[in-house]
Each structure stands twice: as structure tokens, then as C-alpha cells.
Amino acid sequence: MSTTRQQQPGDLGPEPGGAGAAPAVPGPESAGGPGGAVRRLALGAASGIVPLARDFTRQALHDWGWLPAATADRRAAAEDVLLVVSELVTNACLHAEGPEELRVGCDGKVLRLEVVDRGAGHPSPRTPHRAGRPGGHGMFIVQRLCMDWGVMRTPGSPGKTVWAELAAPA
């Protein structure tokens, strides 16, 4: 059984009536969307976390003009962002005691995704990557789709922030 809501072909825009929409919340982070805002979504007590994170990100992409996509390249860029969000949030669910918060910001050239979790581990792509085996592809996918990614830790605090940066479509 899949928890993924099926999208209509070419439709990655917001839900009718604003379902899945989330407001922009100004934040001190360096990444910002138009107007200097970073979108933040608390995930600690939520259910259906991965679809919720995808819908939240989809709404941000729509608000920032990435969606609806006018070209195949722009659609592919948006789909890459949604896939990376899914992988980062899923990894936090499976390996890091669950995600606490998702942050999405865009400065016009780079879109930055951040997932804050409670885990002590350090994500890394499985080596060697075995494409034919199920599971274990999340960080490999992130590595392949992103310009850069990494982990930030706050000294004296549990958990970490896993971040990834993707190029904005031309």
C-alpha cells in the first residue's frame, strides 16, 4: 500500500481550495524565498509526514512561480525537489527518531531544503550503490539530484539538520 497521492499528468500545482497550503513564516535562516521568507513546517506530532512535507513544498514552489511548470525542464526541476523532500523526510522517519521540522527557502538561484531531526547518526549514500536491490537509495538519490548536501549539528543539542541544495530552473 502506498501513501503517495497520485498526481494528474502535468499537475504539480496546489490542491483546489488551498488544501496542503502552508503560510510563509519569516526565519533567520540564510535561504529565503521571494520576500525574504523561509517556509517552515513543524513535523514532530504530525501524521502522514511524507505526503504532508511534499504538499507543503509543492505549495511553496507554486507560490514562488516554479509551478505550474511551463516547460518540461521546469517540471523536472520541481519533481526533483519533491523527490528530495520525500527522501530526506523518509530518512528522518526511518533512521533519526523522526523529523521535527522542514524548512524550504529559495533565493532565486538555489532552493535549500532542511530537515531537522532528533537522530545522532550521520546520513550517507550506501557504498557500493546496488541499483537492483530494494531500499537504501535515499541518500544516493539526494547526492545525484542536488548541487550539494550536508549535515549541521548544534553543539550541546541532540539531533541535526540535514540540508540539500538544488538549482532553480532557468
PDB file of C-alpha atoms in Angstrom:
ATOM      1  CA  MET A   1       0.000   0.000   0.000  1.00  0.00           C
ATOM      2  CA  SER A   2       1.316   3.439  -0.926  1.00  0.00           C
ATOM      3  CA  THR A   3       0.793   6.669   0.981  1.00  0.00           C
ATOM      4  CA  THR A   4       1.630   8.662  -2.135  1.00  0.00           C
ATOM      5  CA  ARG A   5      -1.263  10.656  -3.524  1.00  0.00           C
ATOM      6  CA  GLN A   6      -1.330  10.257  -7.307  1.00  0.00           C
ATOM      7  CA  GLN A   7      -0.898  13.474  -9.315  1.00  0.00           C
ATOM      8  CA  GLN A   8      -2.630  14.109 -12.607  1.00  0.00           C
ATOM      9  CA  PRO A   9      -0.173  14.344 -15.521  1.00  0.00           C
ATOM     10  CA  GLY A  10       1.486  17.745 -15.544  1.00  0.00           C
ATOM     11  CA  ASP A  11      -0.289  18.857 -12.356  1.00  0.00           C
ATOM     12  CA  LEU A  12       2.075  19.593  -9.534  1.00  0.00           C
ATOM     13  CA  GLY A  13       0.303  22.805  -8.518  1.00  0.00           C
ATOM     14  CA  PRO A  14      -1.612  23.451  -5.306  1.00  0.00           C
ATOM     15  CA  GLU A  15      -4.659  21.486  -4.307  1.00  0.00           C
ATOM     16  CA  PRO A  16      -8.012  23.024  -5.249  1.00  0.00           C
ATOM     17  CA  GLY A  17      -9.234  25.236  -2.440  1.00  0.00           C
ATOM     18  CA  GLY A  18      -5.745  25.562  -0.973  1.00  0.00           C
ATOM     19  CA  ALA A  19      -5.544  22.139   0.669  1.00  0.00           C
ATOM     20  CA  GLY A  20      -1.991  21.408   1.652  1.00  0.00           C
ATOM     21  CA  ALA A  21      -1.156  25.119   1.686  1.00  0.00           C
ATOM     22  CA  ALA A  22       1.027  26.455   4.427  1.00  0.00           C
ATOM     23  CA  PRO A  23       1.905  30.043   5.189  1.00  0.00           C
ATOM     24  CA  ALA A  24       5.357  31.508   4.826  1.00  0.00           C
ATOM     25  CA  VAL A  25       6.997  32.079   8.178  1.00  0.00           C
ATOM     26  CA  PRO A  26       9.899  34.524   8.284  1.00  0.00           C
ATOM     27  CA  GLY A  27      13.006  32.961   9.726  1.00  0.00           C
ATOM     28  CA  PRO A  28      16.632  33.852  10.398  1.00  0.00           C
ATOM     29  CA  GLU A  29      17.984  31.206   8.034  1.00  0.00           C
ATOM     30  CA  SER A  30      20.181  32.323   5.154  1.00  0.00           C
ATOM     31  CA  ALA A  31      17.925  30.812   2.490  1.00  0.00           C
ATOM     32  CA  GLY A  32      14.878  32.863   1.709  1.00  0.00           C
ATOM     33  CA  GLY A  33      12.123  32.865  -0.824  1.00  0.00           C
ATOM     34  CA  PRO A  34      10.707  35.894  -2.528  1.00  0.00           C
ATOM     35  CA  GLY A  35      10.103  38.493   0.138  1.00  0.00           C
ATOM     36  CA  GLY A  36      12.865  37.054   2.325  1.00  0.00           C
ATOM     37  CA  ALA A  37      10.745  34.285   3.858  1.00  0.00           C
ATOM     38  CA  VAL A  38      11.658  30.716   4.643  1.00  0.00           C
ATOM     39  CA  ARG A  39       8.774  28.261   4.722  1.00  0.00           C
ATOM     40  CA  ARG A  40       8.741  26.220   7.928  1.00  0.00           C
ATOM     41  CA  LEU A  41       6.600  23.188   8.718  1.00  0.00           C
ATOM     42  CA  ALA A  42       6.548  21.545  12.153  1.00  0.00           C
ATOM     43  CA  LEU A  43       6.503  17.762  11.740  1.00  0.00           C
ATOM     44  CA  GLY A  44       7.043  16.438  15.266  1.00  0.00           C
ATOM     45  CA  ALA A  45       3.470  15.367  16.038  1.00  0.00           C
ATOM     46  CA  ALA A  46       2.072  15.162  12.520  1.00  0.00           C
ATOM     47  CA  SER A  47       0.742  12.028  10.871  1.00  0.00           C
ATOM     48  CA  GLY A  48       1.249  11.259   7.186  1.00  0.00           C
ATOM     49  CA  ILE A  49       4.507  13.186   7.418  1.00  0.00           C
ATOM     50  CA  VAL A  50       5.978  12.435   3.972  1.00  0.00           C
ATOM     51  CA  PRO A  51       2.889  13.428   1.921  1.00  0.00           C
ATOM     52  CA  LEU A  52       2.418  16.445   4.209  1.00  0.00           C
ATOM     53  CA  ALA A  53       6.014  17.558   3.563  1.00  0.00           C
ATOM     54  CA  ARG A  54       5.586  17.083  -0.200  1.00  0.00           C
ATOM     55  CA  ASP A  55       2.322  19.054  -0.277  1.00  0.00           C
ATOM     56  CA  PHE A  56       3.880  21.846   1.806  1.00  0.00           C
ATOM     57  CA  THR A  57       6.850  22.042  -0.574  1.00  0.00           C
ATOM     58  CA  ARG A  58       4.598  21.869  -3.643  1.00  0.00           C
ATOM     59  CA  GLN A  59       2.678  24.893  -2.330  1.00  0.00           C
ATOM     60  CA  ALA A  60       5.925  26.830  -1.785  1.00  0.00           C
ATOM     61  CA  LEU A  61       7.031  26.008  -5.339  1.00  0.00           C
ATOM     62  CA  HIS A  62       3.691  27.239  -6.646  1.00  0.00           C
ATOM     63  CA  ASP A  63       3.876  30.453  -4.623  1.00  0.00           C
ATOM     64  CA  TRP A  64       7.431  31.091  -5.849  1.00  0.00           C
ATOM     65  CA  GLY A  65       6.475  30.618  -9.513  1.00  0.00           C
ATOM     66  CA  TRP A  66       8.093  27.212 -10.121  1.00  0.00           C
ATOM     67  CA  LEU A  67       4.640  25.701 -10.632  1.00  0.00           C
ATOM     68  CA  PRO A  68       2.687  25.266 -12.729  1.00  0.00           C
ATOM     69  CA  ALA A  69       5.697  24.457 -14.855  1.00  0.00           C
ATOM     70  CA  ALA A  70       5.743  25.997 -18.328  1.00  0.00           C
ATOM     71  CA  THR A  71       8.369  23.602 -19.723  1.00  0.00           C
ATOM     72  CA  ALA A  72       9.466  20.013 -19.270  1.00  0.00           C
ATOM     73  CA  ASP A  73      12.738  21.214 -17.701  1.00  0.00           C
ATOM     74  CA  ARG A  74      10.900  23.303 -15.110  1.00  0.00           C
ATOM     75  CA  ARG A  75       8.529  20.388 -14.364  1.00  0.00           C
ATOM     76  CA  ALA A  76      11.532  18.054 -13.937  1.00  0.00           C
ATOM     77  CA  ALA A  77      13.193  20.546 -11.562  1.00  0.00           C
ATOM     78  CA  ALA A  78      10.038  20.708  -9.418  1.00  0.00           C
ATOM     79  CA  GLU A  79       9.721  16.909  -9.399  1.00  0.00           C
ATOM     80  CA  ASP A  80      13.369  16.630  -8.305  1.00  0.00           C
ATOM     81  CA  VAL A  81      12.687  18.970  -5.375  1.00  0.00           C
ATOM     82  CA  LEU A  82       9.654  16.932  -4.303  1.00  0.00           C
ATOM     83  CA  LEU A  83      11.624  13.679  -4.562  1.00  0.00           C
ATOM     84  CA  VAL A  84      14.476  15.068  -2.441  1.00  0.00           C
ATOM     85  CA  VAL A  85      11.995  16.282   0.201  1.00  0.00           C
ATOM     86  CA  SER A  86      10.451  12.795   0.273  1.00  0.00           C
ATOM     87  CA  GLU A  87      13.841  11.135   0.679  1.00  0.00           C
ATOM     88  CA  LEU A  88      15.092  13.480   3.429  1.00  0.00           C
ATOM     89  CA  VAL A  89      11.874  13.238   5.451  1.00  0.00           C
ATOM     90  CA  THR A  90      11.664   9.455   4.970  1.00  0.00           C
ATOM     91  CA  ASN A  91      15.266   9.069   6.172  1.00  0.00           C
ATOM     92  CA  ALA A  92      14.461  11.098   9.286  1.00  0.00           C
ATOM     93  CA  CYS A  93      11.444   8.843   9.924  1.00  0.00           C
ATOM     94  CA  LEU A  94      13.391   5.609   9.444  1.00  0.00           C
ATOM     95  CA  HIS A  95      16.808   6.408  10.863  1.00  0.00           C
ATOM     96  CA  ALA A  96      16.644   9.503  13.079  1.00  0.00           C
ATOM     97  CA  GLU A  97      13.787   9.229  15.581  1.00  0.00           C
ATOM     98  CA  GLY A  98      11.531  11.258  13.293  1.00  0.00           C
ATOM     99  CA  PRO A  99      11.690  14.720  11.750  1.00  0.00           C
ATOM    100  CA  GLU A 100      10.977  17.810  13.825  1.00  0.00           C
ATOM    101  CA  GLU A 101      10.779  20.484  11.135  1.00  0.00           C
ATOM    102  CA  LEU A 102      11.041  21.040   7.384  1.00  0.00           C
ATOM    103  CA  ARG A 103      12.412  24.334   6.051  1.00  0.00           C
ATOM    104  CA  VAL A 104      12.210  25.360   2.395  1.00  0.00           C
ATOM    105  CA  GLY A 105      13.863  28.507   1.083  1.00  0.00           C
ATOM    106  CA  CYS A 106      14.780  29.898  -2.328  1.00  0.00           C
ATOM    107  CA  ASP A 107      16.946  32.881  -3.216  1.00  0.00           C
ATOM    108  CA  GLY A 108      16.061  32.768  -6.915  1.00  0.00           C
ATOM    109  CA  LYS A 109      19.100  30.702  -7.928  1.00  0.00           C
ATOM    110  CA  VAL A 110      19.211  27.958  -5.298  1.00  0.00           C
ATOM    111  CA  LEU A 111      16.449  26.141  -3.439  1.00  0.00           C
ATOM    112  CA  ARG A 112      17.521  24.909   0.004  1.00  0.00           C
ATOM    113  CA  LEU A 113      15.739  22.126   1.870  1.00  0.00           C
ATOM    114  CA  GLU A 114      16.433  21.457   5.555  1.00  0.00           C
ATOM    115  CA  VAL A 115      15.056  18.635   7.701  1.00  0.00           C
ATOM    116  CA  VAL A 116      15.657  18.915  11.431  1.00  0.00           C
ATOM    117  CA  ASP A 117      15.587  15.608  13.339  1.00  0.00           C
ATOM    118  CA  ARG A 118      16.469  14.123  16.734  1.00  0.00           C
ATOM    119  CA  GLY A 119      18.859  11.458  15.483  1.00  0.00           C
ATOM    120  CA  ALA A 120      22.526  11.141  16.337  1.00  0.00           C
ATOM    121  CA  GLY A 121      23.520   9.260  13.167  1.00  0.00           C
ATOM    122  CA  HIS A 122      25.089  10.722  10.062  1.00  0.00           C
ATOM    123  CA  PRO A 123      23.360  10.028   6.726  1.00  0.00           C
ATOM    124  CA  SER A 124      25.488   8.865   3.836  1.00  0.00           C
ATOM    125  CA  PRO A 125      24.907   7.146   0.498  1.00  0.00           C
ATOM    126  CA  ARG A 126      25.359   3.375   0.666  1.00  0.00           C
ATOM    127  CA  THR A 127      28.583   2.262  -0.894  1.00  0.00           C
ATOM    128  CA  PRO A 128      28.685   0.455  -3.155  1.00  0.00           C
ATOM    129  CA  HIS A 129      25.319   1.508  -4.518  1.00  0.00           C
ATOM    130  CA  ARG A 130      23.353  -1.530  -5.713  1.00  0.00           C
ATOM    131  CA  ALA A 131      20.642  -0.278  -8.047  1.00  0.00           C
ATOM    132  CA  GLY A 132      18.882  -3.642  -8.291  1.00  0.00           C
ATOM    133  CA  ARG A 133      18.332  -4.059  -4.540  1.00  0.00           C
ATOM    134  CA  PRO A 134      15.337  -2.612  -2.719  1.00  0.00           C
ATOM    135  CA  GLY A 135      15.901   0.150  -0.174  1.00  0.00           C
ATOM    136  CA  GLY A 136      18.989   2.111   0.677  1.00  0.00           C
ATOM    137  CA  HIS A 137      18.768   4.523  -2.246  1.00  0.00           C
ATOM    138  CA  GLY A 138      17.638   7.687  -0.448  1.00  0.00           C
ATOM    139  CA  MET A 139      20.923   9.490   0.078  1.00  0.00           C
ATOM    140  CA  PHE A 140      22.234   8.238  -3.263  1.00  0.00           C
ATOM    141  CA  ILE A 141      19.238   9.938  -4.898  1.00  0.00           C
ATOM    142  CA  VAL A 142      19.853  13.118  -2.883  1.00  0.00           C
ATOM    143  CA  GLN A 143      23.522  13.090  -3.870  1.00  0.00           C
ATOM    144  CA  ARG A 144      22.674  12.646  -7.573  1.00  0.00           C
ATOM    145  CA  LEU A 145      19.935  15.299  -7.767  1.00  0.00           C
ATOM    146  CA  CYS A 146      21.429  18.037  -5.603  1.00  0.00           C
ATOM    147  CA  MET A 147      24.215  20.526  -6.171  1.00  0.00           C
ATOM    148  CA  ASP A 148      25.326  19.926  -2.589  1.00  0.00           C
ATOM    149  CA  TRP A 149      24.066  18.489   0.670  1.00  0.00           C
ATOM    150  CA  GLY A 150      25.339  18.070   4.215  1.00  0.00           C
ATOM    151  CA  VAL A 151      24.662  17.856   7.920  1.00  0.00           C
ATOM    152  CA  MET A 152      24.728  20.642  10.521  1.00  0.00           C
ATOM    153  CA  ARG A 153      24.868  19.954  14.224  1.00  0.00           C
ATOM    154  CA  THR A 154      24.229  22.373  17.071  1.00  0.00           C
ATOM    155  CA  PRO A 155      26.809  21.878  19.858  1.00  0.00           C
ATOM    156  CA  GLY A 156      25.184  20.702  23.053  1.00  0.00           C
ATOM    157  CA  SER A 157      21.897  19.845  21.367  1.00  0.00           C
ATOM    158  CA  PRO A 158      20.617  16.456  20.291  1.00  0.00           C
ATOM    159  CA  GLY A 159      19.815  15.843  16.667  1.00  0.00           C
ATOM    160  CA  LYS A 160      20.913  17.532  13.483  1.00  0.00           C
ATOM    161  CA  THR A 161      19.790  19.367  10.379  1.00  0.00           C
ATOM    162  CA  VAL A 162      20.227  17.575   7.053  1.00  0.00           C
ATOM    163  CA  TRP A 163      20.236  20.086   4.198  1.00  0.00           C
ATOM    164  CA  ALA A 164      20.262  19.861   0.419  1.00  0.00           C
ATOM    165  CA  GLU A 165      20.530  22.487  -2.304  1.00  0.00           C
ATOM    166  CA  LEU A 166      19.103  22.274  -5.818  1.00  0.00           C
ATOM    167  CA  ALA A 167      19.485  24.726  -8.668  1.00  0.00           C
ATOM    168  CA  ALA A 168      16.432  26.815  -9.508  1.00  0.00           C
ATOM    169  CA  PRO A 169      15.169  26.192 -13.034  1.00  0.00           C
ATOM    170  CA  ALA A 170      16.340  28.612 -15.705  1.00  0.00           C
TER     171      ALA A 170
END
